[in-house]
């Protein structure tokens, strides 16, 4: 199928918003390795997660069997304020590249929070409210998760405390203000409000913080505050489950025009948007119905899939969380200070790690100046200023489209445009002024983190 009969944006009608999430684990021939209790090193039982997560989310985290899970009406109602999200045909990008490839992108920046994170934020806030909790704690790095969760908590009238990585707290004052506007409390991390924060400050007083360290603080705060639980915006199985709505909508929208992707590309930080985008296509792959290539794109300065180890590790720096088997750079890993391109988490979703390990997907890493080159090219052709994170996927989609140009193949490429970059102008400014530098850790540098 080809030609201009395919619209610029494929918009599913509101009543075709998927009513169920798809749980990819149900179709995996082998399950990801179980989470381990950090003290006993035994597989975690659901009840052991209750002090950290609300019950329904603890259940979803460990449920590898239920293939489809009903989306509660209150969540569906909220989804309708911004979903189904548009699937764009990137005609202008195709033309500028002179490629015969057909390029589609699923645009998740089309809601007020500006990223896909709202898909899981609203679900997690709903279940917390339904359980009658007193409040939630979380961390945020670049700020998109804090923004999305503060919106979701405002909707359900649920108090929220956000530990924001100190570096971005200082760099992105407007992110802070948005989160505060929605009524959440925000604390730069590491802070002196937790043991984990105080320990990290004692070790590295001038640290700009990391996601792993903010997670330690948020978890500690939750388990020491009456009626509070912790929520996380990526990595976890439950988050990939909620994000499956991205892939389900994409697949239906493409099917309206008899399209099916040959290549599916997503940026990968903790793996939630990629896991969600690929879910129903990976299902086809696992069940032998189709065989698309699936590519995870990560920054060369934080290369968990391409250069990490597949091993049990903590999800946080302070080692208070359960252990997960995943591709990891070591929980003490902090990307170089000149890294402005997002996707800074030290490890990758256990589900994606397992699929990658078993050969169902590929991974590539790009240096950030190369990524920002793609971002500016995309903004000029398609008129959307992409988030630095999303721009990793754009880089790879452009490179695949250029390979099609060289070979003359008209492949169908689908990538996830996870968000807009309007709060990341400091990073764009670095790129445009030529002060952006790249940092690729040496093997010796990585070894120091693995060793700990
Ligand atoms: C958080 C975020 C990402 C990376 O997170 P994943 O869990 O890997 O999807 C990518 N893009 C945007 C816009 C984000 O906010």
Coordinates of C-alpha atoms and ligand atoms in Angstrom, one line a residue:
X1 CA 0.0 0.0 0.0
X2 CA 1.4 3.4 -0.8
X3 CA 0.6 6.8 -2.2
X4 CA -1.2 9.9 -0.9
X5 CA -4.4 8.2 0.0
X6 CA -2.9 7.7 3.4
X7 CA -3.6 10.8 5.5
X8 CA -1.0 13.0 7.2
X9 CA -2.4 12.0 10.5
X10 CA -4.3 8.8 11.1
X11 CA -6.8 9.5 13.9
X12 CA -8.7 6.7 15.4
X13 CA -12.1 7.8 16.7
X14 CA -12.5 8.2 20.4
X15 CA -14.7 5.1 20.8
X16 CA -11.8 3.0 19.4
X17 CA -9.5 3.8 22.3
X18 CA -8.4 0.3 23.4
X19 CA -10.4 -0.9 26.4
X20 CA -7.7 -3.4 27.5
X21 CA -4.0 -3.2 28.0
X22 CA -1.9 -6.1 26.5
X23 CA 0.5 -7.9 28.8
X24 CA 3.4 -9.0 26.6
X25 CA 4.7 -11.4 29.3
X26 CA 1.7 -13.7 28.6
X27 CA 3.2 -14.5 25.1
X28 CA 6.9 -14.7 26.0
X29 CA 8.2 -18.2 25.6
X30 CA 10.4 -17.6 28.7
X31 CA 9.5 -15.1 31.5
X32 CA 11.9 -12.4 32.6
X33 CA 13.8 -13.5 35.7
X34 CA 11.8 -12.9 39.0
X35 CA 12.4 -9.8 41.2
X36 CA 14.5 -10.8 44.3
X37 CA 14.1 -9.7 47.9
X38 CA 17.3 -7.6 48.5
X39 CA 17.8 -9.2 51.9
X40 CA 17.0 -12.9 51.4
X41 CA 17.8 -12.9 47.6
X42 CA 14.7 -15.1 47.2
X43 CA 12.0 -14.4 44.5
X44 CA 9.6 -11.8 45.8
X45 CA 6.1 -12.7 46.7
X46 CA 3.3 -10.2 45.9
X47 CA 2.7 -9.4 49.6
X48 CA 6.3 -8.3 50.0
X49 CA 5.7 -5.6 47.5
X50 CA 2.8 -4.1 49.3
X51 CA 4.9 -1.7 51.5
X52 CA 6.2 -0.2 48.3
X53 CA 3.4 -0.4 45.7
X54 CA -0.3 -0.4 46.0
X55 CA -1.9 -3.8 45.9
X56 CA -3.3 -3.8 42.3
X57 CA 0.0 -2.5 40.9
X58 CA 2.0 -5.1 42.9
X59 CA -0.3 -7.7 41.3
X60 CA 0.2 -6.3 37.8
X61 CA 4.0 -6.3 38.4
X62 CA 4.1 -10.0 39.1
X63 CA 1.4 -11.2 36.7
X64 CA 3.0 -12.8 33.8
X65 CA -0.1 -14.7 32.7
X66 CA -3.1 -12.5 32.2
X67 CA -2.9 -11.6 28.5
X68 CA -5.4 -8.7 28.4
X69 CA -6.3 -6.5 31.4
X70 CA -9.4 -4.3 31.4
X71 CA -8.7 -0.6 31.7
X72 CA -10.9 0.8 34.5
X73 CA -13.6 3.3 33.3
X74 CA -12.1 6.2 35.3
X75 CA -8.8 5.7 33.4
X76 CA -10.5 5.3 30.1
X77 CA -12.4 8.5 30.7
X78 CA -9.2 10.4 31.3
X79 CA -7.5 8.8 28.3
X80 CA -10.3 10.3 26.2
X81 CA -9.0 13.8 27.0
X82 CA -6.0 13.1 24.8
X83 CA -6.3 9.6 23.2
X84 CA -6.2 8.0 20.7
X85 CA -3.0 9.9 20.0
X86 CA -2.3 10.6 16.3
X87 CA -0.2 8.4 14.1
X88 CA 1.6 10.7 11.7
X89 CA 2.8 9.8 8.2
X90 CA 6.1 11.7 7.9
X91 CA 5.6 12.7 4.3
X92 CA 7.8 15.8 4.6
X93 CA 10.6 14.0 6.2
X94 CA 10.4 11.3 3.6
X95 CA 10.6 13.9 0.9
X96 CA 13.5 15.8 2.5
X97 CA 15.4 12.5 2.7
X98 CA 14.5 11.4 -0.8
X99 CA 13.7 7.9 0.6
X100 CA 11.3 5.4 -0.9
X101 CA 10.6 4.3 2.7
X102 CA 7.2 5.0 4.3
X103 CA 7.8 6.6 7.7
X104 CA 5.2 6.7 10.4
X105 CA 5.5 8.1 13.9
X106 CA 3.2 7.7 16.9
X107 CA 3.1 11.1 18.5
X108 CA 2.7 10.9 22.3
X109 CA 3.7 14.6 22.9
X110 CA 0.1 15.6 22.0
X111 CA -1.1 16.0 25.6
X112 CA -0.4 18.8 28.1
X113 CA 2.3 16.9 30.0
X114 CA 4.2 16.6 26.7
X115 CA 5.1 12.9 26.8
X116 CA 3.8 9.3 26.9
X117 CA 4.4 9.2 30.7
X118 CA 0.8 10.3 31.3
X119 CA -0.5 6.9 30.1
X120 CA 0.9 5.2 33.2
X121 CA 0.7 8.1 35.6
X122 CA -3.0 8.2 35.4
X123 CA -3.3 4.5 35.9
X124 CA -1.0 4.4 38.9
X125 CA -2.7 7.4 40.5
X126 CA -6.1 5.8 39.9
X127 CA -5.1 2.5 41.7
X128 CA -3.6 4.4 44.6
X129 CA -6.7 6.4 45.0
X130 CA -9.0 3.4 44.7
X131 CA -7.0 1.7 47.5
X132 CA -7.6 4.8 49.7
X133 CA -3.9 5.8 50.1
X134 CA -2.9 9.0 51.7
X135 CA -0.3 10.0 49.1
X136 CA 2.4 9.0 46.7
X137 CA 6.1 9.6 46.3
X138 CA 8.2 9.4 43.2
X139 CA 11.4 10.7 41.5
X140 CA 11.8 12.6 38.3
X141 CA 14.8 13.1 36.1
X142 CA 14.3 15.3 33.1
X143 CA 10.9 16.2 34.6
X144 CA 8.4 14.6 32.3
X145 CA 7.3 11.9 34.8
X146 CA 7.0 14.4 37.6
X147 CA 4.8 16.6 35.3
X148 CA 2.6 13.7 34.2
X149 CA 2.2 12.3 37.7
X150 CA 1.4 15.7 39.2
X151 CA -1.4 16.1 36.6
X152 CA -2.7 12.6 37.4
X153 CA -2.6 13.2 41.2
X154 CA -4.3 16.5 40.8
X155 CA -7.1 14.8 38.9
X156 CA -7.6 12.3 41.7
X157 CA -6.9 14.7 44.5
X158 CA -3.9 12.7 45.8
X159 CA -0.9 14.4 47.6
X160 CA 2.4 13.8 45.8
X161 CA 6.1 14.4 46.7
X162 CA 8.5 14.4 43.8
X163 CA 12.3 14.0 44.3
X164 CA 13.8 15.7 41.3
X165 CA 17.4 15.0 40.2
X166 CA 19.3 18.1 41.4
X167 CA 20.9 18.8 38.1
X168 CA 17.7 19.2 36.2
X169 CA 16.0 20.9 39.2
X170 CA 18.5 23.7 38.7
X171 CA 18.5 23.6 34.9
X172 CA 14.7 23.5 34.3
X173 CA 13.0 25.9 36.7
X174 CA 9.8 25.8 34.6
X175 CA 9.5 22.1 34.9
X176 CA 9.5 22.7 38.7
X177 CA 6.8 25.4 38.4
X178 CA 4.5 23.2 36.4
X179 CA 4.8 20.4 38.9
X180 CA 4.1 22.9 41.7
X181 CA 1.2 24.3 39.7
X182 CA -0.4 20.9 39.8
X183 CA 0.0 20.9 43.6
X184 CA 2.9 18.5 44.2
X185 CA 5.7 19.1 46.6
X186 CA 9.1 19.0 44.9
X187 CA 12.5 18.3 46.5
X188 CA 15.9 18.4 44.8
X189 CA 17.7 15.1 45.1
X190 CA 20.0 14.1 46.8
X191 CA 18.4 15.9 49.8
X192 CA 18.8 15.8 53.6
X193 CA 15.2 14.5 54.0
X194 CA 16.2 10.8 53.8
X195 CA 18.9 8.5 55.0
X196 CA 19.7 7.5 51.4
X197 CA 20.0 11.2 50.4
X198 CA 22.2 12.1 53.4
X199 CA 24.5 9.1 52.7
X200 CA 25.0 10.1 49.1
X201 CA 25.6 13.7 50.0
X202 CA 28.3 12.6 52.6
X203 CA 30.0 10.6 49.8
X204 CA 29.7 13.2 47.0
X205 CA 28.7 16.5 48.5
X206 CA 28.6 18.4 45.1
X207 CA 26.8 15.7 43.2
X208 CA 24.1 16.8 40.7
X209 CA 22.2 13.6 41.5
X210 CA 21.0 10.7 39.5
X211 CA 17.7 8.9 38.8
X212 CA 18.9 5.9 40.9
X213 CA 19.6 8.2 43.8
X214 CA 16.2 10.0 43.6
X215 CA 14.5 6.6 43.5
X216 CA 16.2 5.6 46.8
X217 CA 14.9 8.7 48.4
X218 CA 11.4 8.4 47.1
X219 CA 11.1 4.7 48.1
X220 CA 12.5 5.5 51.6
X221 CA 10.0 8.4 52.0
X222 CA 7.1 6.2 50.9
X223 CA 7.9 3.3 53.3
X224 CA 8.4 5.6 56.2
X225 CA 5.3 7.7 55.7
X226 CA 1.9 6.4 56.9
X227 CA -0.4 5.4 54.0
X228 CA 2.1 6.3 51.3
X229 CA 3.3 4.3 48.4
X230 CA 6.0 4.8 45.8
X231 CA 5.4 4.9 42.0
X232 CA 7.9 4.8 39.2
X233 CA 7.4 6.0 35.6
X234 CA 9.4 3.4 33.7
X235 CA 11.3 0.1 33.9
X236 CA 8.6 -1.8 35.8
X237 CA 6.5 -4.5 34.2
X238 CA 3.3 -2.6 35.2
X239 CA 4.5 0.5 33.4
X240 CA 5.1 -1.4 30.1
X241 CA 1.7 -2.9 30.5
X242 CA 0.0 0.6 30.7
X243 CA 2.1 1.8 27.8
X244 CA 0.9 -1.0 25.6
X245 CA -1.9 1.4 24.6
X246 CA 0.7 3.1 22.3
X247 CA 1.3 0.0 20.3
X248 CA -2.3 -1.2 20.3
X249 CA -3.5 2.1 18.8
X250 CA -0.6 2.2 16.3
X251 CA -1.3 -1.3 15.1
X252 CA -5.1 -0.5 14.6
X253 CA -4.3 2.8 12.9
X254 CA -1.9 1.2 10.4
X255 CA -4.3 -1.7 9.8
X256 CA -6.9 0.8 8.5
X257 CA -4.5 1.4 5.6
X258 CA -3.3 -2.2 5.3
X259 CA 0.1 -1.2 6.6
X260 CA 2.4 -3.2 8.8
X261 CA 5.8 -2.0 9.9
X262 CA 9.0 -3.8 8.6
X263 CA 11.0 -1.9 11.2
X264 CA 9.8 -0.5 14.6
X265 CA 12.1 1.9 16.4
X266 CA 11.9 3.5 19.9
X267 CA 14.2 5.3 22.2
X268 CA 15.1 3.4 25.3
X269 CA 15.7 4.9 28.7
X270 CA 14.1 2.5 31.1
X271 CA 12.2 0.9 28.3
X272 CA 8.5 1.9 28.9
X273 CA 7.6 3.7 25.6
X274 CA 9.5 1.1 23.6
X275 CA 8.0 -1.8 25.4
X276 CA 4.5 -0.2 24.9
X277 CA 5.0 0.6 21.2
X278 CA 6.3 -2.8 20.3
X279 CA 4.0 -4.9 22.5
X280 CA 1.4 -6.1 19.9
X281 CA 4.0 -6.3 17.2
X282 CA 6.3 -8.3 19.4
X283 CA 3.3 -10.6 20.1
X284 CA 3.1 -11.3 16.4
X285 CA 6.8 -12.0 16.4
X286 CA 6.7 -14.3 19.4
X287 CA 3.7 -16.2 17.9
X288 CA 5.2 -16.5 14.4
X289 CA 2.6 -14.2 12.7
X290 CA 5.1 -11.6 11.5
X291 CA 8.8 -10.8 11.8
X292 CA 9.4 -7.1 12.1
X293 CA 12.8 -5.8 13.1
X294 CA 12.7 -4.0 16.4
X295 CA 15.4 -1.5 17.3
X296 CA 16.0 0.1 20.7
X297 CA 18.0 3.3 20.6
X298 CA 20.0 4.5 23.5
X299 CA 22.6 7.3 24.2
X300 CA 26.3 6.3 23.8
X301 CA 26.9 7.9 27.1
X302 CA 24.5 5.6 29.0
X303 CA 24.6 2.4 26.9
X304 CA 22.8 -0.1 29.1
X305 CA 21.7 -2.6 26.4
X306 CA 24.7 -2.2 24.1
X307 CA 27.4 -2.3 26.7
X308 CA 25.8 -3.2 30.0
X309 CA 25.8 -6.7 31.6
X310 CA 22.7 -8.9 31.9
X311 CA 22.8 -9.4 35.6
X312 CA 20.8 -9.0 38.8
X313 CA 21.1 -5.4 40.0
X314 CA 19.3 -2.8 42.2
X315 CA 16.9 -0.4 40.6
X316 CA 18.4 2.4 42.6
X317 CA 21.7 3.8 43.8
X318 CA 21.0 3.4 47.6
X319 CA 20.2 -0.3 47.1
X320 CA 16.9 -0.2 48.9
X321 CA 14.8 -1.6 46.0
X322 CA 14.3 -5.2 45.0
X323 CA 16.9 -6.7 42.6
X324 CA 15.9 -7.2 39.0
X325 CA 17.7 -9.1 36.3
X326 CA 18.3 -6.6 33.5
X327 CA 21.0 -5.1 31.3
X328 CA 22.7 -2.7 33.6
X329 CA 25.7 -0.4 33.9
X330 CA 25.8 -0.9 37.6
X331 CA 23.4 0.9 40.0
X332 CA 26.1 3.5 41.0
X333 CA 26.5 4.6 37.3
X334 CA 25.9 8.3 36.7
X335 CA 26.2 9.5 33.1
X336 CA 28.8 12.2 32.4
X337 CA 27.8 15.7 33.4
X338 CA 27.9 16.9 29.8
X339 CA 25.1 14.5 28.8
X340 CA 22.0 16.6 28.0
X341 CA 20.1 14.1 25.9
X342 CA 18.0 12.3 28.5
X343 CA 17.6 8.5 28.8
X344 CA 20.0 8.5 31.8
X345 CA 18.8 5.4 33.7
X346 CA 21.5 2.9 34.5
X347 CA 19.5 -0.2 33.5
X348 CA 16.8 -1.4 31.2
X349 CA 13.3 -3.0 31.8
X350 CA 13.6 -6.7 32.7
X351 CA 11.0 -7.6 30.0
X352 CA 13.0 -5.8 27.2
X353 CA 16.3 -7.1 28.7
X354 CA 15.0 -10.6 28.4
X355 CA 13.7 -10.1 24.8
X356 CA 17.0 -8.5 23.8
X357 CA 19.0 -11.3 25.5
X358 CA 16.9 -13.9 23.6
X359 CA 17.5 -12.2 20.3
X360 CA 14.1 -10.7 19.6
X361 CA 15.3 -7.2 19.2
X362 CA 18.3 -5.1 18.3
X363 CA 19.9 -2.1 20.0
X364 CA 22.0 0.8 18.8
X365 CA 23.7 3.7 20.6
X366 CA 24.2 7.2 19.3
X367 CA 26.2 10.2 20.5
X368 CA 24.1 13.2 21.5
X369 CA 25.4 15.7 18.9
X370 CA 24.3 13.2 16.2
X371 CA 21.0 12.9 17.9
X372 CA 20.4 16.7 18.1
X373 CA 21.3 16.9 14.4
X374 CA 18.4 14.6 13.7
X375 CA 16.2 16.5 16.1
X376 CA 16.8 19.9 14.3
X377 CA 16.4 18.2 10.9
X378 CA 13.1 16.7 12.0
X379 CA 11.8 19.9 13.5
X380 CA 12.4 21.8 10.2
X381 CA 10.7 19.1 8.1
X382 CA 7.8 17.9 10.3
X383 CA 7.3 21.1 12.4
X384 CA 7.5 19.4 15.8
X385 CA 10.3 20.2 18.2
X386 CA 11.1 16.7 19.6
X387 CA 12.2 15.8 23.1
X388 CA 15.9 14.9 23.2
X389 CA 14.9 11.4 24.3
X390 CA 12.6 10.9 21.3
X391 CA 15.3 12.2 19.0
X392 CA 17.3 9.1 19.5
X393 CA 14.5 7.2 17.7
X394 CA 14.4 9.9 15.0
X395 CA 18.1 9.4 14.4
X396 CA 17.7 5.7 13.9
X397 CA 14.6 6.1 11.7
X398 CA 16.4 8.6 9.5
X399 CA 19.4 6.2 9.2
X400 CA 17.1 3.3 8.3
X401 CA 15.3 5.4 5.7
X402 CA 18.6 6.4 4.2
X403 CA 19.6 2.8 3.9
X404 CA 16.3 2.3 2.0
X405 CA 17.3 5.1 -0.3
X406 CA 20.6 3.4 -1.0
X407 CA 19.0 0.0 -1.6
X408 CA 15.8 1.3 -3.3
X409 CA 13.6 -0.6 -0.9
X410 CA 10.3 0.9 0.2
X411 CA 10.2 -0.4 3.7
X412 CA 7.6 0.7 6.2
X413 CA 9.2 2.3 9.3
X414 CA 7.3 3.1 12.5
X415 CA 8.9 5.0 15.3
X416 CA 7.8 6.4 18.6
X417 CA 7.8 10.2 19.0
X418 CA 7.5 10.1 22.8
X419 CA 7.4 13.8 23.5
X420 CA 8.1 17.5 22.8
X421 CA 11.3 19.2 23.8
X422 CA 10.1 22.7 24.8
X423 CA 11.7 22.4 28.3
X424 CA 14.9 21.1 26.9
X425 CA 16.0 24.3 25.1
X426 CA 19.2 24.5 27.2
X427 CA 20.3 21.3 25.5
X428 CA 19.2 22.6 22.1
X429 CA 21.1 25.9 22.8
X430 CA 24.3 23.8 23.6
X431 CA 23.9 22.0 20.3
X432 CA 23.2 25.2 18.2
X433 CA 26.0 27.1 19.8
X434 CA 28.5 24.3 19.2
X435 CA 29.2 23.8 22.9
X436 CA 27.6 20.3 23.0
X437 CA 30.2 17.6 23.5
X438 CA 29.9 13.8 23.4
X439 CA 31.0 11.4 26.0
X440 CA 31.4 7.7 25.4
X441 CA 32.6 6.0 28.6
X442 CA 35.7 3.8 28.2
X443 CA 35.5 0.2 29.1
X444 CA 37.7 0.9 32.1
X445 CA 35.2 3.6 33.3
X446 CA 32.3 1.2 33.0
X447 CA 34.3 -1.5 34.9
X448 CA 34.5 0.8 37.9
X449 CA 30.7 0.8 38.1
X450 CA 30.3 -2.9 37.5
X451 CA 32.7 -3.6 40.3
X452 CA 30.6 -1.9 43.0
Ligands
LIG1 C1 10.9 9.4 30.0 C2 10.9 9.6 28.6 C3 11.6 8.7 27.8 C4 12.3 7.5 28.2 O1 11.7 6.6 29.1 P1 11.3 5.1 28.6 O2 10.7 4.5 29.8 O3 12.5 4.5 28.1 O4 10.2 5.3 27.6 C5 11.6 8.9 26.4 N1 11.0 10.0 25.9 C6 10.3 10.9 26.7 C7 9.7 12.1 26.1 C8 10.3 10.7 28.1 O5 9.7 11.6 28.8

